[in-house]
XYZ file of C-alpha atoms in Angstrom:
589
model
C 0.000 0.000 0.000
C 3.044 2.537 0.972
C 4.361 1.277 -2.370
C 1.732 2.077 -4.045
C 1.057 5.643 -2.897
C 4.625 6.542 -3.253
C 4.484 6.024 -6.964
C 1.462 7.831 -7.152
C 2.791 11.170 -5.693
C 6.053 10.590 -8.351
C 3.624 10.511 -10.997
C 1.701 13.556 -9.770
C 5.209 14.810 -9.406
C 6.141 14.104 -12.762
C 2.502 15.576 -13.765
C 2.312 18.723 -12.344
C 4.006 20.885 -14.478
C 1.773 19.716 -17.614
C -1.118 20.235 -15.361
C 0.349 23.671 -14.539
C 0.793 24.742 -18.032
C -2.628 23.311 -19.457
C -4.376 24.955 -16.695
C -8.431 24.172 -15.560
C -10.810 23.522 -18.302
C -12.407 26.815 -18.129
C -9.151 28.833 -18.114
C -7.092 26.713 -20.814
C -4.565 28.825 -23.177
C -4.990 27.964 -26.618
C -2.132 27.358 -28.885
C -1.204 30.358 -30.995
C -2.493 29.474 -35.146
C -0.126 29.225 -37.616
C 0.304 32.532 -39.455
C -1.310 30.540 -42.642
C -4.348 29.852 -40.592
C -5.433 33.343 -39.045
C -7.622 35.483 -40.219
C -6.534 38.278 -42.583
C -6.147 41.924 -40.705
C -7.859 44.034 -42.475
C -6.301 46.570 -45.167
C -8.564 49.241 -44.198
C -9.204 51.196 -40.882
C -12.894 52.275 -39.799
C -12.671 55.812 -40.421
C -11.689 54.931 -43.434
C -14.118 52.803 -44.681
C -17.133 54.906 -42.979
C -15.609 57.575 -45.266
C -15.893 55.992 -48.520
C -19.536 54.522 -47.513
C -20.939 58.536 -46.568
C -19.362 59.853 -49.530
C -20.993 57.213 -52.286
C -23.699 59.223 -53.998
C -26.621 57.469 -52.999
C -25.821 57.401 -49.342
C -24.857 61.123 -49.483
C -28.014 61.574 -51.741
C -29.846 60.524 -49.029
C -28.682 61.442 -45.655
C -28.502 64.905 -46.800
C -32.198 65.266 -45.873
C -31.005 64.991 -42.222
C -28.890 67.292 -39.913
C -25.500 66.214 -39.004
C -26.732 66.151 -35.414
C -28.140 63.399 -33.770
C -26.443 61.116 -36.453
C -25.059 57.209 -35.401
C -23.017 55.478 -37.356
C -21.710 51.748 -36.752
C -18.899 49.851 -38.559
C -17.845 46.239 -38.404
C -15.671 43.946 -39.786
C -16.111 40.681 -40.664
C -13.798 37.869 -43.643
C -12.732 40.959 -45.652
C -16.117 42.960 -45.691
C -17.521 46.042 -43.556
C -20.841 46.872 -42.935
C -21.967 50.147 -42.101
C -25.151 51.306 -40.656
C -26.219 54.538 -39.832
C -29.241 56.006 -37.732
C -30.732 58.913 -37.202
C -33.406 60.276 -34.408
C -37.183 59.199 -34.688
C -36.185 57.700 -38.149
C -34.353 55.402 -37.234
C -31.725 53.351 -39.351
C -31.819 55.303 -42.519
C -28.842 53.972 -44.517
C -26.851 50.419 -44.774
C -24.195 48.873 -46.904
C -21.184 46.771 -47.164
C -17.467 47.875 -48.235
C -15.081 45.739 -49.507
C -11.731 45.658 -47.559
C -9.562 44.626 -50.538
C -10.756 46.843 -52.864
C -12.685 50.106 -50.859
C -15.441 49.806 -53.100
C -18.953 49.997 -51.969
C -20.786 46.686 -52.727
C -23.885 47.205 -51.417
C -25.724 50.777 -50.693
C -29.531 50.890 -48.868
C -31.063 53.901 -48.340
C -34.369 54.744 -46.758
C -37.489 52.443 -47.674
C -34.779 49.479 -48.748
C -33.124 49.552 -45.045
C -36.005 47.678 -44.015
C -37.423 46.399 -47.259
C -35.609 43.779 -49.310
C -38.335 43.701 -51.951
C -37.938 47.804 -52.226
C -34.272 47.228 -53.585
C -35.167 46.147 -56.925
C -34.245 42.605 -57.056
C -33.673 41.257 -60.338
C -37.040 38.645 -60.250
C -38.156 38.560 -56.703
C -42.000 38.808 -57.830
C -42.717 36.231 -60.563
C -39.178 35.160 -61.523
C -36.876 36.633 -64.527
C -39.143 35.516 -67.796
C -42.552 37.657 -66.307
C -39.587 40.666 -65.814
C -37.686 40.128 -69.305
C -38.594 43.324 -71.434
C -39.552 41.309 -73.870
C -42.029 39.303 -72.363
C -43.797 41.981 -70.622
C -43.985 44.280 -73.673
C -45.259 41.233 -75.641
C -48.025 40.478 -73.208
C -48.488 44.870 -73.187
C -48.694 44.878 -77.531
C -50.973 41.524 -77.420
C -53.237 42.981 -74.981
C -53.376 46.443 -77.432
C -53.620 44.830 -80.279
C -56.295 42.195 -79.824
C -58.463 44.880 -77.893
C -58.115 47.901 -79.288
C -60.561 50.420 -81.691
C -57.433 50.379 -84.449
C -59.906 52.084 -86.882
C -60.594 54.951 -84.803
C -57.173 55.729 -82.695
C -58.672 58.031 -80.470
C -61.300 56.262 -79.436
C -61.549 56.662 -75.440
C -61.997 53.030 -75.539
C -58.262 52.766 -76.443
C -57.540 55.429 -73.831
C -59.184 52.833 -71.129
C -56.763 50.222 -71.848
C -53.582 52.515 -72.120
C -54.343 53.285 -68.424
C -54.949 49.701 -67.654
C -51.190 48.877 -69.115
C -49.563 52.216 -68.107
C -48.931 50.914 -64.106
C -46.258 49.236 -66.724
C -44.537 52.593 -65.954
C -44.558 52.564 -62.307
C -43.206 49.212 -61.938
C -40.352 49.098 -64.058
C -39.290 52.394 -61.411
C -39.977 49.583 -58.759
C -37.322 46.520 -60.386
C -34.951 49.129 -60.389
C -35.394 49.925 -56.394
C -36.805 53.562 -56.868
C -39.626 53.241 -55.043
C -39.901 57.227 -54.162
C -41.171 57.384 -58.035
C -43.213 54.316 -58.562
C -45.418 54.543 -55.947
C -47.007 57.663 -57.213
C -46.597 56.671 -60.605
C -49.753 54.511 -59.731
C -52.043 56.971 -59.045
C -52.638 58.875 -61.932
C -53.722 55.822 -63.545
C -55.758 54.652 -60.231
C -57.973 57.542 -60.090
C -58.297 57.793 -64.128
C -59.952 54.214 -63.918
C -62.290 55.093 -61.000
C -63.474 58.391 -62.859
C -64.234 56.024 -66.130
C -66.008 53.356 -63.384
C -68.115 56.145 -61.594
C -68.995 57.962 -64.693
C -69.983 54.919 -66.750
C -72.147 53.848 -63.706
C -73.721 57.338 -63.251
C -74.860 57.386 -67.082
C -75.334 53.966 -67.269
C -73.549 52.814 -70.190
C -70.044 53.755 -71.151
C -70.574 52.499 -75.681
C -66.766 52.151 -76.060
C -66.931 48.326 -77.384
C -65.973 48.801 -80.785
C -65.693 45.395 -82.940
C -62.356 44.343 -82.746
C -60.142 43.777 -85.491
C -59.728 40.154 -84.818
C -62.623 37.490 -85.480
C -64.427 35.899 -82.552
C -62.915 32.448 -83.392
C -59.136 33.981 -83.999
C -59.546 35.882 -80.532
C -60.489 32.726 -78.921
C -57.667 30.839 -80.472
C -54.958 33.161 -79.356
C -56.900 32.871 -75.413
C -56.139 29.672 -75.836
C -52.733 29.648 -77.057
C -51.557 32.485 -74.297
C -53.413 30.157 -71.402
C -51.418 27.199 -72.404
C -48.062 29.736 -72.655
C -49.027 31.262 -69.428
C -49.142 28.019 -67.600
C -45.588 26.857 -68.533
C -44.563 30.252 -67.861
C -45.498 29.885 -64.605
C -44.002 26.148 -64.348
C -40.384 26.835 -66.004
C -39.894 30.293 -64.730
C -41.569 31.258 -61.684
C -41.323 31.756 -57.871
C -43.025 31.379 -55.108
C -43.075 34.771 -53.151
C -44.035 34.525 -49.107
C -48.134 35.050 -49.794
C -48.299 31.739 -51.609
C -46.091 30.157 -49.149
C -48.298 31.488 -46.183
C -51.447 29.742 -48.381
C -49.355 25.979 -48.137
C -48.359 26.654 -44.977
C -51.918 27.069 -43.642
C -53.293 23.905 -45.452
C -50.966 22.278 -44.235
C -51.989 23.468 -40.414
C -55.550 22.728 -41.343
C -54.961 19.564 -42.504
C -53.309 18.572 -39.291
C -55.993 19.711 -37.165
C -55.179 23.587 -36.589
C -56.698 26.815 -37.728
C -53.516 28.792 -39.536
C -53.771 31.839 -37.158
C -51.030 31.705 -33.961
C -49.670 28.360 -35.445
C -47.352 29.576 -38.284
C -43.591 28.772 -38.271
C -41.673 31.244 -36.281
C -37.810 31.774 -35.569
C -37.437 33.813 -32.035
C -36.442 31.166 -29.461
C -36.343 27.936 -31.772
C -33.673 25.738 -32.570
C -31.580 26.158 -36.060
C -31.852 23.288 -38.735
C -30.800 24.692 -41.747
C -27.781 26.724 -43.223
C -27.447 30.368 -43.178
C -28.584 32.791 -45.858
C -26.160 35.583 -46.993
C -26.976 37.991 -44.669
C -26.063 35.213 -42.000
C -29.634 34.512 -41.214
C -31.365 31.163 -40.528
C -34.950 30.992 -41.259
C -35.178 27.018 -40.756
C -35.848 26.140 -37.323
C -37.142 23.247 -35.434
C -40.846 24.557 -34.746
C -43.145 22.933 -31.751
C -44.372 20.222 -33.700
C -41.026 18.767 -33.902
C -40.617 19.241 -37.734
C -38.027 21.679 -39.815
C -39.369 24.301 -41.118
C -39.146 27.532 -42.720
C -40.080 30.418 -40.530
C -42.665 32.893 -42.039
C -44.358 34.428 -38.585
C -46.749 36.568 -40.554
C -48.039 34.444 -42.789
C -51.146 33.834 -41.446
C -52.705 37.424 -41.761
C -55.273 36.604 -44.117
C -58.478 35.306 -43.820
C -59.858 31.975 -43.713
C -60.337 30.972 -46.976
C -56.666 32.175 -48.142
C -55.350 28.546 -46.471
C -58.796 26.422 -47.039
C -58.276 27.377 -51.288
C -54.645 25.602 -51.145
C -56.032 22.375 -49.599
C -56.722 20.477 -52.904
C -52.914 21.350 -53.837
C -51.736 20.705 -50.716
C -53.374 17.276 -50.106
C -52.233 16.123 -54.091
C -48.592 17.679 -53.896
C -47.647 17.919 -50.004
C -45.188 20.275 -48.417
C -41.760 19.394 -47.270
C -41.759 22.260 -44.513
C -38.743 24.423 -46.346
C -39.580 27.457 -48.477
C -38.896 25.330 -51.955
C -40.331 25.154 -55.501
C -43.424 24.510 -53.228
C -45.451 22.402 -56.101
C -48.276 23.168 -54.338
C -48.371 27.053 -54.584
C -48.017 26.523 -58.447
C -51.186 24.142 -58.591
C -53.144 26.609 -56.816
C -52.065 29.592 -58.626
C -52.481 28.097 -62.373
C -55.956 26.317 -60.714
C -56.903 30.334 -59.338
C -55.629 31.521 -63.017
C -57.634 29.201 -65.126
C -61.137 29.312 -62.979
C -61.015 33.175 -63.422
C -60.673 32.747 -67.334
C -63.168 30.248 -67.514
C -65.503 32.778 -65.376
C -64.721 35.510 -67.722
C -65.341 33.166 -70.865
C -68.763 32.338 -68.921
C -69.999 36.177 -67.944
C -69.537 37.085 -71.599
C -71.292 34.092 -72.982
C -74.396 35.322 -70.704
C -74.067 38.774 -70.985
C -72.623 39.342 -74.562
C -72.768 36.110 -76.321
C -69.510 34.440 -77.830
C -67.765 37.656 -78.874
C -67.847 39.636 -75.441
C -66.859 35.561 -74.158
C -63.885 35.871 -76.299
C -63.104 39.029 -75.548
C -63.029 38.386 -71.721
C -61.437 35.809 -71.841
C -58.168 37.167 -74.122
C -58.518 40.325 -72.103
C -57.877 38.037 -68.723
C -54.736 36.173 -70.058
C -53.597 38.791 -72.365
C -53.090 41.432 -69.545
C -49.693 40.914 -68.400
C -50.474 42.441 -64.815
C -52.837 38.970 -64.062
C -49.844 36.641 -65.318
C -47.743 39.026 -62.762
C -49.925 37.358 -60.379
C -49.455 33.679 -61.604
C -45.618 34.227 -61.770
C -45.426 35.639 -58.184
C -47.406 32.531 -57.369
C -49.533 34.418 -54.728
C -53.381 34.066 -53.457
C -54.155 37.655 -55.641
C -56.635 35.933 -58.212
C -59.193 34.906 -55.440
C -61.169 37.898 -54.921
C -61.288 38.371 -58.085
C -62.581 34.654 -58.381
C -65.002 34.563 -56.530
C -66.569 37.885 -57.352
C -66.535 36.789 -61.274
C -68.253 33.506 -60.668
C -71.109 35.403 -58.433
C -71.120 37.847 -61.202
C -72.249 34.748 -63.495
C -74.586 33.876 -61.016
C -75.827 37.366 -60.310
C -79.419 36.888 -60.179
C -79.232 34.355 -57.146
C -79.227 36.322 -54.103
C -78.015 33.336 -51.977
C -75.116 33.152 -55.204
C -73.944 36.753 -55.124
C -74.112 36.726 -51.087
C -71.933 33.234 -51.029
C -69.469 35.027 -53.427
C -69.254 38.094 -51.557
C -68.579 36.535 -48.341
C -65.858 34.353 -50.040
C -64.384 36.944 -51.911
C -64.127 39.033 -48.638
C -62.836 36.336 -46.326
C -59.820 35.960 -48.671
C -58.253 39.159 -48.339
C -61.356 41.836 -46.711
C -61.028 44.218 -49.401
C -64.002 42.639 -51.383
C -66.266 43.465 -48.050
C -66.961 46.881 -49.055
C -68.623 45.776 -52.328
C -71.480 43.895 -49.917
C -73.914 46.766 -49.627
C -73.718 47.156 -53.543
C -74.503 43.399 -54.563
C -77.124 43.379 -52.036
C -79.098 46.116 -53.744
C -79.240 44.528 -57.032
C -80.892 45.072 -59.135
C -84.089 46.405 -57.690
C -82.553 48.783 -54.479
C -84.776 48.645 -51.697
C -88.041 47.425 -53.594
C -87.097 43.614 -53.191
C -86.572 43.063 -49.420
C -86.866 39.107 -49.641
C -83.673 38.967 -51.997
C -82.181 41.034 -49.250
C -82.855 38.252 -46.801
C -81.573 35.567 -48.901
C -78.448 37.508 -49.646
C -77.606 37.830 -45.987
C -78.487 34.148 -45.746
C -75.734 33.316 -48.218
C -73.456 35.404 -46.973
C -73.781 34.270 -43.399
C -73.819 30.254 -44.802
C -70.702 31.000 -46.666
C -68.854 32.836 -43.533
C -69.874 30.014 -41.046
C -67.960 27.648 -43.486
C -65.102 29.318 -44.165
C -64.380 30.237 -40.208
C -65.632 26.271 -39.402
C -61.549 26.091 -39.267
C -61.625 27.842 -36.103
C -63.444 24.819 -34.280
C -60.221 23.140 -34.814
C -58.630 24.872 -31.891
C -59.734 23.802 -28.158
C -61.424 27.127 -27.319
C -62.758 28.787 -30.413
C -63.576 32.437 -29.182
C -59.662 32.536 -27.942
C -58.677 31.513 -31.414
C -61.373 34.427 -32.764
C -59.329 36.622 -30.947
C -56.126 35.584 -32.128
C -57.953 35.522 -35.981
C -58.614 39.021 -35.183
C -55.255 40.199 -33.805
C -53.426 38.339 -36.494
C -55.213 39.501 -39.469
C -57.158 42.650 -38.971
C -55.752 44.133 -36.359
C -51.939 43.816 -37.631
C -53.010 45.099 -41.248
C -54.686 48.388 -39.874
C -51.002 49.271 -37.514
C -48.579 48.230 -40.190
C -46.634 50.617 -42.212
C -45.401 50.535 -45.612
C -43.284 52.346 -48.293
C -45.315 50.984 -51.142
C -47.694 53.968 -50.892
C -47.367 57.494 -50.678
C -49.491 57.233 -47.522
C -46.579 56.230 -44.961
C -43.404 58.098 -46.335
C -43.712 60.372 -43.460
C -41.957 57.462 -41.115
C -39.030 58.478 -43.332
C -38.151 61.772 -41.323
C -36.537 63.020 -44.898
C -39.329 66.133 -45.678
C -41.267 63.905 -47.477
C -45.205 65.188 -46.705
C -47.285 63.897 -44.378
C -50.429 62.417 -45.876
C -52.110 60.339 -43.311
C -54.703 63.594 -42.338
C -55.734 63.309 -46.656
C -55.915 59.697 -46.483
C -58.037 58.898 -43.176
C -60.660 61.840 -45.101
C -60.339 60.138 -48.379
C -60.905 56.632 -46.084
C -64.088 58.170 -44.949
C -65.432 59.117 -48.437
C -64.573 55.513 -49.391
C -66.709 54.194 -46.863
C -69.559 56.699 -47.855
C -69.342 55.638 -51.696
C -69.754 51.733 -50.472
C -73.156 52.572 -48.392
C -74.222 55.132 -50.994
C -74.443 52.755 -54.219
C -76.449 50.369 -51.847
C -78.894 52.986 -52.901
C -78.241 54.624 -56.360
C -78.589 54.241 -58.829
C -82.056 52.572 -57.680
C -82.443 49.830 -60.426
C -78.673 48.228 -61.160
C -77.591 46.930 -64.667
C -75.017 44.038 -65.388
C -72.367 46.573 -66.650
C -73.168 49.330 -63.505
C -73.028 46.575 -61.199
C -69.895 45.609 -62.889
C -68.498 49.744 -63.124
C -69.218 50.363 -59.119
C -67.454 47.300 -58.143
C -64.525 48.424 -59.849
C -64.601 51.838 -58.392
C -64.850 50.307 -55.085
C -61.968 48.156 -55.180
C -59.984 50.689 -56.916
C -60.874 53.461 -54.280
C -60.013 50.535 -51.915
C -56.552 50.373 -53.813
C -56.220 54.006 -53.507
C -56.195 54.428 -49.890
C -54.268 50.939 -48.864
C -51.094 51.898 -47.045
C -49.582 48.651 -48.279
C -50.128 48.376 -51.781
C -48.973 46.225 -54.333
C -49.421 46.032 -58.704
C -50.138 42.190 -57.828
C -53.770 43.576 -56.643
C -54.280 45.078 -59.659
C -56.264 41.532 -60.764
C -58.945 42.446 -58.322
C -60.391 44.937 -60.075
C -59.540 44.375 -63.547
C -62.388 41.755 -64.713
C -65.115 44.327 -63.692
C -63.252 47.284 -65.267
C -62.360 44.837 -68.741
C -66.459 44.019 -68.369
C -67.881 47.937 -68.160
C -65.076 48.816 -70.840
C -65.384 46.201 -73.286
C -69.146 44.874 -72.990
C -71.362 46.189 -75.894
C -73.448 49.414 -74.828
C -76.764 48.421 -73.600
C -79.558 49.401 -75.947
C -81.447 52.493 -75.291
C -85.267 51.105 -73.783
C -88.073 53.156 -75.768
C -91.116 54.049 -73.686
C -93.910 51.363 -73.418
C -96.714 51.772 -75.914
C -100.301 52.312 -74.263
C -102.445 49.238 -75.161
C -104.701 51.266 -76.990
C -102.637 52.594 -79.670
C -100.712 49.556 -79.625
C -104.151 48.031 -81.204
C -104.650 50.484 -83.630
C -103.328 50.097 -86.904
C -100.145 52.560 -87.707
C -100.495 54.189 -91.328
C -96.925 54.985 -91.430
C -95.907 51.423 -91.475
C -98.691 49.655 -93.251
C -97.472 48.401 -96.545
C -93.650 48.738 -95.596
C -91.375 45.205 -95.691
């Protein structure tokens, strides 16, 4: 035993000054790297590069709309690149970029609206992929359009006027691909309100007579509709993407179909565990959600309503969802299934209400406008208003049909709500209270099946409230650069418009009651006109706009421009002359 513990103290002996050297676990030195295997110093000091960034002319452009005072600036380094950010006051960070240490050249510049806002910075393709960008593409859809719809005989024909405005938000969004979103925002309303003064003055007189014949012949128009469906579709499945709103509709089937309603549910990223690689800007949207499953985080997906998720079921259930932010099959199904139902309404609403031509003309109008393929490209949930509202236009005198529609329409993305009052009046006003009743009742039937998803949760008036805070509530407090409405968050002596838009708000909500009562007796093509106006005074006032929800209106405005002028109704005949012979046409073949 003595033995024994005497050669253990010689080996501690013999140990100790290893153990000395290595030190405790927490405390251990690490070995100096080789000079090959640190990382480079860099060439450039901070001062320096903060220089360079402040003096580039867009960042200078910019932060020359804010005093020198109250100005923070922040540089860091990081394998041979700094990144600068700079703040200022209530506006907060108002410029960002990177500088390369090797060269001092400025690789990246942000300024204002695209500090915050990836999808203000022009991205080559980020809505609907390269091919629905490519010049040539877009000005082909733009000269088809013309071409098959225009009065060629008679150039200035207002007719042709109509659809120059309809193609001119062309204008405002090539500003946008380039990142300058300071001009294409209000390069959208000129031809905005031009469109609702055609809507409310064709509805006010009742008739707007700018369908001219076209050039083409009914069978060659419908043969090119054809054609550009069939191009439109593998547009959209060779060269398209996916942006977050059609990735919010999988992600919300595929809730539903497990037993959840969308809303509080969605993938998230605060607090979760990473399991998936980094994106450039060193960010990790894949995390390990509470379901136990990888996924890609998109926490404000679910702030639409109901029936946003429930229309992406069908895709969903054929094509599935691997839980990452992919080609996402599914969003494609749904978007060329949303793309083709609205043709085939339009194709159906002319055959009722203008016979083949006016079908053929709707129709090629629908997959001729390039702003609706926008919309198929971008692989978003934007053609389901519109949907809904064409098919209860086809169905318009059902009351329970138009009510159903409505409700649908609305409980996609709310704007269609305002149009309610209006469809209930048709056509009669107040003279047919019974259709009232069964409006209401279809609108009500409708509602009570879309929001059946919120039984899926334990306690269904908690998950009303969350519906409420995640959808409504949210879209009313957020801001947005994509409208003139909210550049006053900016600090940079741009106006401040909210006063002009809460009183133009108002007046909005006055037009939608009004038309409930005039004009008293409705027409297809007024009923058509005011829904337009409606969604485009909607479009007017939104704080977040976009040129995908230019589809919403756009059937209703292609039906009051390009339906044939209603004939003028003579004045009835009294029965007793109507009996009596009339010596001005006896004898006459």
């Amino acid at each position: 035993m003595g033995r024994a513990f005497a050669l253990a103290v010689a080996v501690l002996a013999l140990a100790a000054p290893a153990l000395a050297a290595a030190g405790t676990p927490h405390h251990r030195a690490r070995a100096p790297l080789a000079p090959s295997l640190r990382p480079p110093e860099p060439r450039l000091g901070k001062a320096a590069v903060t220089r360079i960034f402040l003096q580039n002319g867009k960042v200078a452009s910019w932060l020359s709309r804010y005093p020198h005072k109250g100005r923070t600036i922040e540089t860091t380094y990081k394998a041979g690149s700094w990144t600068v950010k700079v703040w200022w006051g209530a506006a907060g960070e108002i410029a960002t970029g990177r500088v390369d240490d090797h060269s001092g050249a400025v690789t990246e510049a942000w300024t204002g609206p695209q500090v915050a806002w990836k999808m203000a910075r022009g991205s080559p393709g980020a809505f609907g992929g390269r091919e629905i960008n490519r010049p040539v593409v877009w000005l082909g859809f733009c000269a088809l359009f013309l071409l098959g719809l225009a009065d060629l005989r008679r150039p200035l024909n207002i007719r042709n006027l109509d659809l120059l405005a309809l193609l001119s938000f062309s204008v405002s969004l090539w500003y946008f691909n380039r990142g300058d979103i300071l001009t294409s925002a209000p390069l959208a309303y000129p031809p905005l309100v031009y469109l609702l003064g055609r809507m409310v003055w064709s509805a006010w007189r009742g008739r707007l007579g700018t369908a001219a014949r076209p050039v083409w012949p009914v069978w060659l128009l419908a043969a090119v509709a054809v054609f550009t469906a069939g191009f439109r579709i593998g547009l959209n499945v060779r060269s398209s993407n996916v942006i977050d709103v059609g990735f919010s509709g999988v992600v919300g089937a595929d809730r539903i179909a497990h037993g959840q309603a969308p809303y509080g549910h969605f993938p998230v990223e605060d607090g979760l565990k990473p399991c998936g690689p980094a994106d450039a800007d060193g960010e990790i949207r894949e995390r390990v959600q509470t379901n136990g499953r990888c996924e890609s985080a998109n926490p404000q997906g679910d702030t639409y309503g109901p029936v946003a998720y429930e229309a992406y079921l069908p895709g969903y259930l054929i094509l599935g969802w691997s839980g990452k932010w992919d080609d996402l099959p599914a969003a494609h199904f749904a978007s060329i299934g949303f793309d083709l139902l609205c043709l085939l309404g339009l194709a159906l609403v002319g055959l009722r209400f203008g016979g083949t031509r006016l079908a053929a003309t709707l129709a090629f109008a629908w997959v001729a406008y390039p702003f609706t393929q926008y919309v198929s490209s971008s692989n978003t949930n934007d053609a389901l208003p519109p949907l809904f509202l064409i098919w209860g236009f086809w169905l318009v005198t059902s009351p329970f049909a138009r009510g159903a529609a409505v409700a649908l329409a609305g409980w996609t993305k709310f704007a269609p709500l305002l149009v309610a009052p209006l469809w209930a009046s048709y056509p009669d006003g107040l003279s047919r209270p019974r259709a009232k009743s069964v409006f209401v009742a279809g609108f009500a039937v409708a509602t009570l099946i879309a929001f059946s998803i919120l039984l899926l949760e334990p306690h269904p008036l908690a998950a009303v409230h969350e519906f409420w805070n995640r959808t409504v509530s949210w879209q009313v407090r957020r801001d947005s650069p994509f409208s003139i409405w909210d550049w006053r968050q900016y600090h940079a002596g741009l106006p401040d418009l909210h006063v002009l838009q809460w009183v133009l708000e108002g007046a909005l909500v006055v037009g939608a009651v009004a038309v409930y009562f005039l004009p008293r007796r409705k027409s297809p093509l007024q009923l058509a006109a005011l829904t337009a106006a409606l969604l485009l005074g909607f479009e007017l006032v939104l704080t977040h706009w976009s040129y995908l929800y230019l589809a919403w209106f756009f059937p209703f405005a292609a039906f009051a421009v390009l339906a044939p002028a209603p004939a003028r109704q003579q004045a009835p005949v009294p029965e007793a002359l109507e009996q009596r012979p009339r010596p001005e046409l006896v004898g006459v073949e």
